[in-house]
Coordinates of C-alpha atoms and ligand atoms in Angstrom, one line a residue:
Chain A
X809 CA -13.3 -9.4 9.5
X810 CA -11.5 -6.7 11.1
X811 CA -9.1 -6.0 8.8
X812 CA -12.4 -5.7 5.6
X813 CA -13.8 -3.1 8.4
X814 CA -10.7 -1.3 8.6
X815 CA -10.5 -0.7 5.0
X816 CA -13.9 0.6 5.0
X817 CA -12.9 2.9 7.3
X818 CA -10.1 3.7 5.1
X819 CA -12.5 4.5 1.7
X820 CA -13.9 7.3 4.0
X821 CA -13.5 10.5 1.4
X822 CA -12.1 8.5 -1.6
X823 CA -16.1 8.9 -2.7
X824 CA -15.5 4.8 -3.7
X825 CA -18.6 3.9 -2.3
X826 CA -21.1 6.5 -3.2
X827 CA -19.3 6.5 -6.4
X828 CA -20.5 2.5 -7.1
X829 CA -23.6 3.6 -6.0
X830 CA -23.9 6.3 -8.0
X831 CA -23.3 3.9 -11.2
X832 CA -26.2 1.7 -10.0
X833 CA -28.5 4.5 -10.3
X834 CA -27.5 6.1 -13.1
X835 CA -27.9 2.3 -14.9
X836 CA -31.3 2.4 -13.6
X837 CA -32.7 5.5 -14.6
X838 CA -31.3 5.0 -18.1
X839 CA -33.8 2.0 -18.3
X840 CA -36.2 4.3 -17.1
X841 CA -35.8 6.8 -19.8
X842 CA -34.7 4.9 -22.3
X843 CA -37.4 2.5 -22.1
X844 CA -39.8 5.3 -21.9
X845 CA -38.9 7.6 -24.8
X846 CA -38.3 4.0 -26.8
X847 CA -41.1 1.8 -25.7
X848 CA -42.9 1.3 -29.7
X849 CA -39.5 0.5 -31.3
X850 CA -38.6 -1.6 -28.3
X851 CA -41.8 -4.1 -28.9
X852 CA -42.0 -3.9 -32.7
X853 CA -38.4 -5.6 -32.6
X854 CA -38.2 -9.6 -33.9
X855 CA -37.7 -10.8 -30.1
X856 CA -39.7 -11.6 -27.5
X857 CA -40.7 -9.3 -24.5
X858 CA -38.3 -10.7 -21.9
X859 CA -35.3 -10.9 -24.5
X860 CA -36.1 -6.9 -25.3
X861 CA -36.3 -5.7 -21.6
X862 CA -33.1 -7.8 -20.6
X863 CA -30.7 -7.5 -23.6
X864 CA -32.0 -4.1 -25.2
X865 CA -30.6 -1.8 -22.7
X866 CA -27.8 -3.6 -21.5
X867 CA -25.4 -2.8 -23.1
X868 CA -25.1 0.7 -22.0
X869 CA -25.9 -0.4 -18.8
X870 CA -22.8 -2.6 -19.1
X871 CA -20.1 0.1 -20.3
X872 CA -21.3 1.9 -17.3
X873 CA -21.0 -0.7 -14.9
X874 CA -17.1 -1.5 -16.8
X875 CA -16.1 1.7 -16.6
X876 CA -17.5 1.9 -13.3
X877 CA -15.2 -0.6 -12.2
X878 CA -12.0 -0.2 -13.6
X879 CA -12.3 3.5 -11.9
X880 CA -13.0 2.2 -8.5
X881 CA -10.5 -0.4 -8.5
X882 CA -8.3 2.6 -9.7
X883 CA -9.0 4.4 -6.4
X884 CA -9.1 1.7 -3.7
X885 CA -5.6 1.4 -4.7
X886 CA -4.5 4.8 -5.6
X887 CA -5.4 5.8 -2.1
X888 CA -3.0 3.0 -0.6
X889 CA 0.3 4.9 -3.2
X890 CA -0.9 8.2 -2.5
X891 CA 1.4 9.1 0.3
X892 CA 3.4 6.1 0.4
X893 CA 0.1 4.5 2.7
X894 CA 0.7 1.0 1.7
X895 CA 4.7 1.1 2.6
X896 CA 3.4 1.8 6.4
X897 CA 1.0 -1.1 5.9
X898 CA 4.0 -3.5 4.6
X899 CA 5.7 -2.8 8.6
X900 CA 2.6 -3.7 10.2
X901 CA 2.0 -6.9 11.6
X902 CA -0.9 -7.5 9.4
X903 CA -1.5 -9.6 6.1
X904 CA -1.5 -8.1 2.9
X905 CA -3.1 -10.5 0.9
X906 CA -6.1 -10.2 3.6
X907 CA -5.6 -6.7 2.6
X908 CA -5.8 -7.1 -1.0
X909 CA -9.0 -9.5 -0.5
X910 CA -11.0 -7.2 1.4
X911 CA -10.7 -5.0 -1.2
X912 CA -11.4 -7.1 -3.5
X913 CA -14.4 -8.1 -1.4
X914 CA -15.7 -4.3 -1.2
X915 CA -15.6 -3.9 -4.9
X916 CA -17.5 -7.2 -5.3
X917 CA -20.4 -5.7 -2.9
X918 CA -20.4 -2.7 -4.4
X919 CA -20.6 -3.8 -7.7
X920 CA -23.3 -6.4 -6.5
X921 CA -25.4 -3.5 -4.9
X922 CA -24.9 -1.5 -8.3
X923 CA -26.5 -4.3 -10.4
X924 CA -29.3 -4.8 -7.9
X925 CA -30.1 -1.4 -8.2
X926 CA -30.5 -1.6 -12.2
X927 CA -32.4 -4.7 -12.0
X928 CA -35.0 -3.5 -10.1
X929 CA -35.5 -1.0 -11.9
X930 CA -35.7 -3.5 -15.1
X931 CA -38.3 -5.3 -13.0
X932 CA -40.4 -2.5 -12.2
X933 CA -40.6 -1.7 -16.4
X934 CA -41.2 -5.6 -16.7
X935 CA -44.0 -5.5 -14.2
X936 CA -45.4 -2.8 -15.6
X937 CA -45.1 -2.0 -19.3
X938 CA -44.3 -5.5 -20.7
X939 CA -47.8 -7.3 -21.8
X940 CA -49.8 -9.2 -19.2
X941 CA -48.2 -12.4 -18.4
X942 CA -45.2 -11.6 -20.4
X943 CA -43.0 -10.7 -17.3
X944 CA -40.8 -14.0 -16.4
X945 CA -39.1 -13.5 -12.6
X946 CA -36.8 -16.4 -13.5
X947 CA -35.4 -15.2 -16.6
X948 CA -34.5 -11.7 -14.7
X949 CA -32.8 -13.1 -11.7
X950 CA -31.0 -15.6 -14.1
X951 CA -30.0 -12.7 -16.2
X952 CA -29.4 -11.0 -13.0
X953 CA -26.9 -13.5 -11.5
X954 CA -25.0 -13.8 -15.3
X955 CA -24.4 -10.1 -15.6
X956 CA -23.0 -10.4 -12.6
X957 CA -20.8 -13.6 -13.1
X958 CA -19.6 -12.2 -16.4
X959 CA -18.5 -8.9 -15.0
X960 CA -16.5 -10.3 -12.1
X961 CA -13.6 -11.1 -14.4
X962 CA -13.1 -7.7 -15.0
X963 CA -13.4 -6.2 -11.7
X964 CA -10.8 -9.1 -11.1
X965 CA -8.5 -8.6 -13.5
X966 CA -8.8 -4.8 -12.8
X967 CA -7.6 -4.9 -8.8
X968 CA -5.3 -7.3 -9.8
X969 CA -4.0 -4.6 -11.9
X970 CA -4.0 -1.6 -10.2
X971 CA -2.5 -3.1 -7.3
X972 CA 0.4 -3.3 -8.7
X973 CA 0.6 0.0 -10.6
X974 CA 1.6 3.1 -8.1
X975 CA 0.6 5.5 -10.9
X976 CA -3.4 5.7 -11.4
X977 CA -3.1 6.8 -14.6
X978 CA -1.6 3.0 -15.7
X979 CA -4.3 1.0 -14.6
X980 CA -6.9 3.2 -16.0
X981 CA -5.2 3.3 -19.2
X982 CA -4.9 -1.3 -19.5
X983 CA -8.4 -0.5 -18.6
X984 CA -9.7 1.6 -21.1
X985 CA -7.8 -0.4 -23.3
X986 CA -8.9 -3.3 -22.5
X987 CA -12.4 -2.0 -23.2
X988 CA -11.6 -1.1 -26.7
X989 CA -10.1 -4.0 -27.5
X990 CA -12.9 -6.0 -25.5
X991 CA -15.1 -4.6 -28.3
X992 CA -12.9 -5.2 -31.1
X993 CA -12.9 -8.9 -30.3
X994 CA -16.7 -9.5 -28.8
X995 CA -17.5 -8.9 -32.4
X996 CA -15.6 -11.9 -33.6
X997 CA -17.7 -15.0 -31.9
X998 CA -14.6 -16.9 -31.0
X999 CA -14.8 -19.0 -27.9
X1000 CA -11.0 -18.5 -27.2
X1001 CA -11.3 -15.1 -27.1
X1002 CA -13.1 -15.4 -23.7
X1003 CA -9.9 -15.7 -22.2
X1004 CA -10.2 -11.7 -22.3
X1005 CA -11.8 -10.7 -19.3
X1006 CA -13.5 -7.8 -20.7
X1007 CA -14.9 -9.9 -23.8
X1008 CA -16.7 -12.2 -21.0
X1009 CA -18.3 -8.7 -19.9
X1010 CA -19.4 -7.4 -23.3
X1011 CA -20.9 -11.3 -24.2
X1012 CA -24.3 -10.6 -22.4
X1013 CA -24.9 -7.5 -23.9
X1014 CA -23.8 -8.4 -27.6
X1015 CA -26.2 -11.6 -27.4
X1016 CA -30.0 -11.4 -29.0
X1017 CA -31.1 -13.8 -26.3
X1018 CA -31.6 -13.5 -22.0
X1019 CA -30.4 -16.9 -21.8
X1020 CA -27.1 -17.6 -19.8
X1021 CA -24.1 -19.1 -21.9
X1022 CA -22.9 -21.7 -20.0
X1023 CA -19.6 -21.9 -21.5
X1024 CA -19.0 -18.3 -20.6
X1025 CA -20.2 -18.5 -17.0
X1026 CA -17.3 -21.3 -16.9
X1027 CA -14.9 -18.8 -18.4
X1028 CA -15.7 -15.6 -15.8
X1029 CA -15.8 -18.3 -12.8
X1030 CA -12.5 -19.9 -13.5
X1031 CA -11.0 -15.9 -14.8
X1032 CA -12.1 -14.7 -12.0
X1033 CA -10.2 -17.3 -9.7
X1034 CA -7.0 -17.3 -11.4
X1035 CA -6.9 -13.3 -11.3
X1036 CA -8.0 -13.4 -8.1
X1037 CA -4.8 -15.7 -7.0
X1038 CA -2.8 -13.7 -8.7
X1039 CA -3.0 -10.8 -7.1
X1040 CA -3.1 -12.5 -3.6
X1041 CA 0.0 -14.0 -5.0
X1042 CA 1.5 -10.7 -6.1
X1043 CA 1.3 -9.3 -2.7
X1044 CA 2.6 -11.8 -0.5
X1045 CA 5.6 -12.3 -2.2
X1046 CA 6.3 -8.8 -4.6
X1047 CA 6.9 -6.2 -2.0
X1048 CA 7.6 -2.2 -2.7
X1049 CA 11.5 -2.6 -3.0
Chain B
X110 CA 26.2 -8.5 26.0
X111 CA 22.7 -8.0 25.3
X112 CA 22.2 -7.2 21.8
X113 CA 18.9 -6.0 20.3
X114 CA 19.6 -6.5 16.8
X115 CA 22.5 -8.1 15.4
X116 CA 23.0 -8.5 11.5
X117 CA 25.6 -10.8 10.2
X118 CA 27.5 -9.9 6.9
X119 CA 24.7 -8.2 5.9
X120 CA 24.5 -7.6 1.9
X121 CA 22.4 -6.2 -0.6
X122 CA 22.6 -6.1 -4.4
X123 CA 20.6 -4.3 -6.9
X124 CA 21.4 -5.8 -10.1
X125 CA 25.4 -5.6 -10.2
X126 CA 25.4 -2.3 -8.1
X127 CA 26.0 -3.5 -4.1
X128 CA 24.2 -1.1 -1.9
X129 CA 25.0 -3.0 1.2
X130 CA 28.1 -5.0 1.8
X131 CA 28.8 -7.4 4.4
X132 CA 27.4 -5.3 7.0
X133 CA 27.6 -6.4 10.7
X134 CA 25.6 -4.4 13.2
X135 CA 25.5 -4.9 17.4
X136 CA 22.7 -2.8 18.6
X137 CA 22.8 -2.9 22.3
X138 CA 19.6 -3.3 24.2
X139 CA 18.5 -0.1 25.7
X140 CA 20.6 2.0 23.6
X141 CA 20.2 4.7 20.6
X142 CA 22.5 3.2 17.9
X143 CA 23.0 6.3 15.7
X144 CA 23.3 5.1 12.1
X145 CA 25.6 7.5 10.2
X146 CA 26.5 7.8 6.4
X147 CA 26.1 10.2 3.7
X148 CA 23.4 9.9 1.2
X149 CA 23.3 6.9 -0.8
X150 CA 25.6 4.7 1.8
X151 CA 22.9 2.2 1.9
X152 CA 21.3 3.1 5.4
X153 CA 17.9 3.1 4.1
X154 CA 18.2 0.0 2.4
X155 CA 20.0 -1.8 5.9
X156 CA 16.6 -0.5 7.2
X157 CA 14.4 -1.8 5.2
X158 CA 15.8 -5.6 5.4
X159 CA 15.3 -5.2 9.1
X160 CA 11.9 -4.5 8.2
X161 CA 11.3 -6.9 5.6
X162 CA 10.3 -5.0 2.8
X163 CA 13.2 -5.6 1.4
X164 CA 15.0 -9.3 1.2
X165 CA 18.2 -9.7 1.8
X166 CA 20.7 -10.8 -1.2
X167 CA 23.4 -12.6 1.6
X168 CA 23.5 -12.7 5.4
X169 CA 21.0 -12.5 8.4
X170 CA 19.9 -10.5 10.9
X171 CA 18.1 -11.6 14.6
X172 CA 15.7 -8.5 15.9
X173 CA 15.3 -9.8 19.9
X174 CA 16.3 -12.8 18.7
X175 CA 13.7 -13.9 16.0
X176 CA 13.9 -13.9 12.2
X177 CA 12.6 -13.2 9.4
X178 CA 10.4 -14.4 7.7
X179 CA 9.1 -17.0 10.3
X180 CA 8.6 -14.4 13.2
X181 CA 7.4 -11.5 10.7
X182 CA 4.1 -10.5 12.6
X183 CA 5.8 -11.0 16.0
X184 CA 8.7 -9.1 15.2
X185 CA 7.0 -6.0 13.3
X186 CA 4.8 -6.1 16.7
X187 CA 7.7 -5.0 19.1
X188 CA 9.0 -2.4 16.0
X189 CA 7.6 0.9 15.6
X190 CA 9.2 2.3 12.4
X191 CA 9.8 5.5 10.1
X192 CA 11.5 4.9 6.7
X193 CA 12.8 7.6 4.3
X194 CA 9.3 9.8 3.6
X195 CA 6.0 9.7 6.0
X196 CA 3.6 7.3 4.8
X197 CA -0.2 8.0 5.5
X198 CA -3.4 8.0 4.1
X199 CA -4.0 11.3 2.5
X200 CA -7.8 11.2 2.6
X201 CA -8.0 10.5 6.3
X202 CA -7.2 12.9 9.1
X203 CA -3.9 12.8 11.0
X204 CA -6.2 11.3 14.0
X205 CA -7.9 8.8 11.4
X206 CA -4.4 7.6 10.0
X207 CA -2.8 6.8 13.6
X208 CA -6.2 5.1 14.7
X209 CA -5.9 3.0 11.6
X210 CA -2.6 2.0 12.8
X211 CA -3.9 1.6 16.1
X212 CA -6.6 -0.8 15.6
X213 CA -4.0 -3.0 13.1
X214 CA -1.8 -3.0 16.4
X215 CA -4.6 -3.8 18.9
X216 CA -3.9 -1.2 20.9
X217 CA -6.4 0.8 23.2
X218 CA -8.1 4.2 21.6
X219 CA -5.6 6.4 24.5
X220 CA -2.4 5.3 22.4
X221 CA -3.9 7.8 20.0
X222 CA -3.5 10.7 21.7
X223 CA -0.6 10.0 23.3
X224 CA 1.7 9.7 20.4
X225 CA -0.2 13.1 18.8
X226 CA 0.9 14.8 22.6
X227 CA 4.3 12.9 21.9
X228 CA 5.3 14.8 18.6
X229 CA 3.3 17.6 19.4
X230 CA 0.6 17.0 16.7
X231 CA -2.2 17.4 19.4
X232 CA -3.7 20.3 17.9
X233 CA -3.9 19.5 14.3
X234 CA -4.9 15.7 14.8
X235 CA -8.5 16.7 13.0
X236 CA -6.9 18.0 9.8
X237 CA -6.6 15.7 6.8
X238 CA -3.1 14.7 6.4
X239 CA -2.7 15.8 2.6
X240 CA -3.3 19.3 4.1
X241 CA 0.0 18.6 6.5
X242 CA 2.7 21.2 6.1
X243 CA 6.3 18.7 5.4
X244 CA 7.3 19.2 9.4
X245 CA 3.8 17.8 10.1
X246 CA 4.0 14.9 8.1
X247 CA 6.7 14.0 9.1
X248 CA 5.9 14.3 12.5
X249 CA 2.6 11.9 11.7
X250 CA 5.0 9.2 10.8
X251 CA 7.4 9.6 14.0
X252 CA 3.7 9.1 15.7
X253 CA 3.1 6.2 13.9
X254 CA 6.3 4.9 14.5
X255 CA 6.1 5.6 18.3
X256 CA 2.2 4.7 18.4
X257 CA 1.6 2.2 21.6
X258 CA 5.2 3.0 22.6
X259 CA 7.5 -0.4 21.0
X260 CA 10.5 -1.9 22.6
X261 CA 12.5 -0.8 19.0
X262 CA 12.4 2.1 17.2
X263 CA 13.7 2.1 13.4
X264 CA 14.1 5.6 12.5
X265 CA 15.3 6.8 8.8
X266 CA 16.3 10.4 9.0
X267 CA 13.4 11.3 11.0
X268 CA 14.6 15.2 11.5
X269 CA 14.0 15.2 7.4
X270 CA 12.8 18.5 6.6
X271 CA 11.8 19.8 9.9
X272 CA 13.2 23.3 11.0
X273 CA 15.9 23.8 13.3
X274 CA 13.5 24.0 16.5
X275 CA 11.9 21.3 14.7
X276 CA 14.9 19.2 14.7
X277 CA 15.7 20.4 18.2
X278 CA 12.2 19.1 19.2
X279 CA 12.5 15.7 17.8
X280 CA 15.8 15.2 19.0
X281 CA 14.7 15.9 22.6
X282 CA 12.1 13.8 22.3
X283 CA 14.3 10.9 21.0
X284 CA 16.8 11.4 23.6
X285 CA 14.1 11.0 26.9
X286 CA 12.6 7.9 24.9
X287 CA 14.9 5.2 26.5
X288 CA 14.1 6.8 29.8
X289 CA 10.9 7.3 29.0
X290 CA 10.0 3.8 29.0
X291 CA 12.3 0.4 28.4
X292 CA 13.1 0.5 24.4
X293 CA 16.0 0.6 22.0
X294 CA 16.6 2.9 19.4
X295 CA 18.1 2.6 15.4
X296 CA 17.9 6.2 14.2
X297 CA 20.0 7.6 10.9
X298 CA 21.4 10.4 9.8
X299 CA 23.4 11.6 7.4
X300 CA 24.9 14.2 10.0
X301 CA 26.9 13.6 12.8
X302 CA 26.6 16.3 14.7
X303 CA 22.9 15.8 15.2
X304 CA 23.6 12.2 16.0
X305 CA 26.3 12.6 18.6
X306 CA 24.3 14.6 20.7
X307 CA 21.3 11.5 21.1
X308 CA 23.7 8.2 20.6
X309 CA 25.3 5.6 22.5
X310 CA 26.6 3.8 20.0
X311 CA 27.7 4.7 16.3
X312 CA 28.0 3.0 13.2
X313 CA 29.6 4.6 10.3
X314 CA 28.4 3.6 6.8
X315 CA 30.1 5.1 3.3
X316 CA 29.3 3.0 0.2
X317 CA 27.7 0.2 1.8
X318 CA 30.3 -0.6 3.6
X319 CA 30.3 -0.2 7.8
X320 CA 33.7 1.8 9.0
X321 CA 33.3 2.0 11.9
X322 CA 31.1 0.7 14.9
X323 CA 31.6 1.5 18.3
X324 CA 30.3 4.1 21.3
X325 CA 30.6 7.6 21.1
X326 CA 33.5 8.1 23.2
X327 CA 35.6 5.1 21.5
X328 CA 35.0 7.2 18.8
X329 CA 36.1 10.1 20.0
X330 CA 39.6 8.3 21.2
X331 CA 40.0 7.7 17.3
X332 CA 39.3 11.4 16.6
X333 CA 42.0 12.5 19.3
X334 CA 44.1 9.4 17.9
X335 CA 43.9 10.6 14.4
X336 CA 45.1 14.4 15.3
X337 CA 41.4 15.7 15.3
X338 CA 39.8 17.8 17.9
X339 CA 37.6 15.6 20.0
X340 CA 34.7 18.5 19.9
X341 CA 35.2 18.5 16.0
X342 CA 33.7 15.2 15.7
X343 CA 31.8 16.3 12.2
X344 CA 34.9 16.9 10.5
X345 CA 36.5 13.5 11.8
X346 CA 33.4 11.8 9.9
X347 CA 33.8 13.6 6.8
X348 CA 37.5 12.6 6.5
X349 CA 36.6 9.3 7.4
X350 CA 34.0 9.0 4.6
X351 CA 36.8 11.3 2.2
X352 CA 39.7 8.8 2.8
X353 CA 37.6 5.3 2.1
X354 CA 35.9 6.8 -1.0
X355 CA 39.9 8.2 -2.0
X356 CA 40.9 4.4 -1.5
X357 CA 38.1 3.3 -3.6
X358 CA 38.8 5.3 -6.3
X359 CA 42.9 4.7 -5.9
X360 CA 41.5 0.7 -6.4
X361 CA 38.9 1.3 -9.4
X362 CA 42.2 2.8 -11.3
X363 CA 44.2 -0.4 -10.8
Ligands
LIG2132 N1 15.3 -0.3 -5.5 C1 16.5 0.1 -5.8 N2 17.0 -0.3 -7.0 C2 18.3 0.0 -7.3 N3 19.1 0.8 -6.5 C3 18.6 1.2 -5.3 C4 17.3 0.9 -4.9 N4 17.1 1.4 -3.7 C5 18.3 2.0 -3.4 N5 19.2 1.9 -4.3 C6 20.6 2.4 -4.3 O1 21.2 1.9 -3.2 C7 22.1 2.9 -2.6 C8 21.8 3.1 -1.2 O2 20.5 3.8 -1.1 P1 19.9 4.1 0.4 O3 19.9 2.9 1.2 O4 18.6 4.8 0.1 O5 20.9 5.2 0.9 P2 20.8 6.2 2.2 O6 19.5 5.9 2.8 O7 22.0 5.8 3.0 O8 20.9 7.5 1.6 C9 21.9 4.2 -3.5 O9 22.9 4.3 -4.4 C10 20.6 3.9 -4.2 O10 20.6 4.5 -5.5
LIG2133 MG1 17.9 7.1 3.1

């Protein structure tokens, strides 16, 4: 507890936070406008309301919210090599792994808070433009909660990286990389390629329907586990040498 | 005697390359053991295996009798430290970097200040730390290092790029701390005339290997022994380091 409030003390400047928030309303006004300016096409498509609110703009709203973590988890740990910060932290009696979770932890909130934003703003166009009756609060909250789940292996995977790459410009790079080959693969409906964290991510938003793939929440849940020990692995026992 | 830190055939290997090598140090309790060696010898890297960051490939070390990696928090508790560049947080103040510290430490919020009054950062405590001129960062990191005033103090070249009154400073500073309040000090340098004027004790370091360990005056002795001019203490050093890495080469040719 006191060490995850002394690393937000430690964001202060580093624009992290604002940053997430920042992606959560962008997502949400893009709904907004796109769902304005495309409202007739939206509802002339084969698929029904809910399906068209939930899956028709996500997929934009998902390469924002990747690209919006793999740059955050970028910075929370560029400003530990910046200045050699983290070398101080390795000679103080503290834990590093508690370290690395708190981070973790912040990105998970923020990236949690981003995706609340943009779903209330898909609730607000569900309440009001979708046809009377149409609107189904289940279906968004479970679509909701599996954006969320599939995007945690990334955001995983990503700290995992970046905490172990001094140079920003690494992590970013395995990030946008993983990206593009993320969408090389989603294409290809193979279940093994789930094992690539940003495949999980794009699932959602290549899929017709709002219903939750079970065998890909087990994917991100167990993905986002073993990245996760990974990296509290890596620094307990991989110090700067 | 009551030693501080004692290593024990201290090594370290890199791959095939031996940075340290069988190094065995008595730091007295109470004392400024002045660590001495030209670049490269391998102080540093001695440093950083007290510390932990770095493991060592053979031998041990006690730091007031505890060990690594058992006593790790309890042991990094009693050391304030400073190795090879200032570390800080470049987005947060010089105040905001040491309160950081702070609060890991559990100390109270006056520590603060005082180590800023200490290095004589008091002034610029409100300016970011990436806006720090070199002599100010590196006087952030003594802070740090000195930051709710620890029994030990492992110092790595801490004069590093300061100006002459900057060095003189520092030095001063250093020199009072024992008397200051009850602690021990392991500072290095590459120079022995900055050293001498600070150190009990010495330990001489060329090549990872320790020539010499003693006090300052036992030292001198050896300079007067070895036809050298006890108040030319510098050039005693240098022939010191000159002959062993003469030897060395002498043996890589066989
Ligand atoms: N991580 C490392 N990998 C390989 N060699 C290293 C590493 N760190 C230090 N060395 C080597 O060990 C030797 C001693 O370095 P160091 O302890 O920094 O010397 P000093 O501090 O006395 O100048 C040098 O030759 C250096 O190149
Ligand atoms: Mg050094």
């Amino acid at each position: 507890m006191r060490t995850f409030a002394m690393e937000l003390r430690k964001e202060k400047r580093t624009g992290i936070i604002p940053f997430m928030l920042a992606v959560g309303i962008l997502g949400a006004a893009y709904a907004f406008a796109f769902f304005l300016v495309q409202k007739d096409t939206l509802f002339n498509l084969p698929l029904a309301p809910m399906d068209v609110l939930l899956t028709q703009m996500y997929g934009v709203i998902m390469v924002l919210n990747m690209f919006g973590i793999i740059a955050a988890a970028c910075m929370i740990y560029n400003m530990e090599f910046k200045g050699s910060a983290v070398k101080k932290m390795y000679m103080l009696p503290m834990s590093v792994p508690v370290m690395y979770f708190c981070k973790f932890l912040i990105l998970t909130i923020m990236l949690f808070l981003a995706i609340a934003f943009q779903n209330l703003a898909l609730t607000k166009i569900g309440l009001t433009d979708l046809p009377q009756g149409a609107f189904e609060f289940e279906a968004m909250l479970a679509f909701a909660g599996y954006s969320f789940i599939t995007s945690m292996p990334v955001l995983s995977f990503m700290v995992f990286v970046s905490s172990r790459c001094s140079n920003m410009w690494a992590p970013l790079g395995i990030g946008v990389a993983g990206f593009l080959s993320g969408m090389a693969l989603a294409a290809a409906d193979h279940v093994l390629f789930c094992i690539h964290p940003f495949v999980i991510m794009l699932k959602p938003a290549a899929a017709m329907s709002a219903q939750p793939d079970m065998i890909v929440v087990m994917f991100s849940l167990v993905e986002t586990a073993v990245f996760l020990s990974f990296g509290l692995w890596a620094a307990k026992y991989l110090r700067c040498e | 005697m009551d030693y501080m830190i004692t290593t024990k055939q201290l090594t370290k290997k890199y791959k095939s390359f031996v940075a340290v090598n069988n190094v065995s140090l008595n730091i007295r309790k109470g004392s400024i053991y002045g660590f001495l060696g030209p670049n490269g010898a391998g102080k540093s890297t001695t440093m950083k295996m007290l510390l932990g960051l770095t493991a060592p490939t053979k031998g041990s070390f006690t730091i007031d009798g505890k060990q690594f990696p058992n006593d790790r928090l309890s042991i990094l508790r009693e050391v304030g430290s400073f190795i090879e560049s200032p570390s800080f947080y470049a987005n947060l103040t010089g105040k905001e970097n040491l309160d950081i510290i702070r609060r890991i430490l559990g100390l109270p919020k006056s520590s603060v200040t005082d180590a800023l009054e200490l290095v004589g950062l008091s002034e610029f405590g409100g300016r970011l730390a990436k806006k720090y001129s070199l002599g100010m960062k590196q006087r952030l990191g003594l802070a740090g290092a000195l930051l709710g005033r620890p029994p030990i103090l492992i110092l790595d070249e801490p004069t590093n790029g300061l100006d002459p009154s900057g060095i003189h400073e520092i030095r001063n500073l250093i020199k009072l701390l024992p008397g200051l309040y009850d602690c021990t000090v392991l500072i290095s340098s590459h120079m022995l005339s900055e050293i001498e004027l600070m150190a009990d004790d010495i330990g001489i370091l060329n090549h990872g290997h320790l020539l010499f360990e003693g006090s300052l005056e036992e030292l001198r002795q050896n300079a007067l022994q070895s036809g050298f001019a006890a108040d030319h203490l510098e050039d005693m050093f240098l022939s010191m380091v000159e002959q062993d890495n003469a030897a060395r080469k002498r043996r890589a040719k066989l």
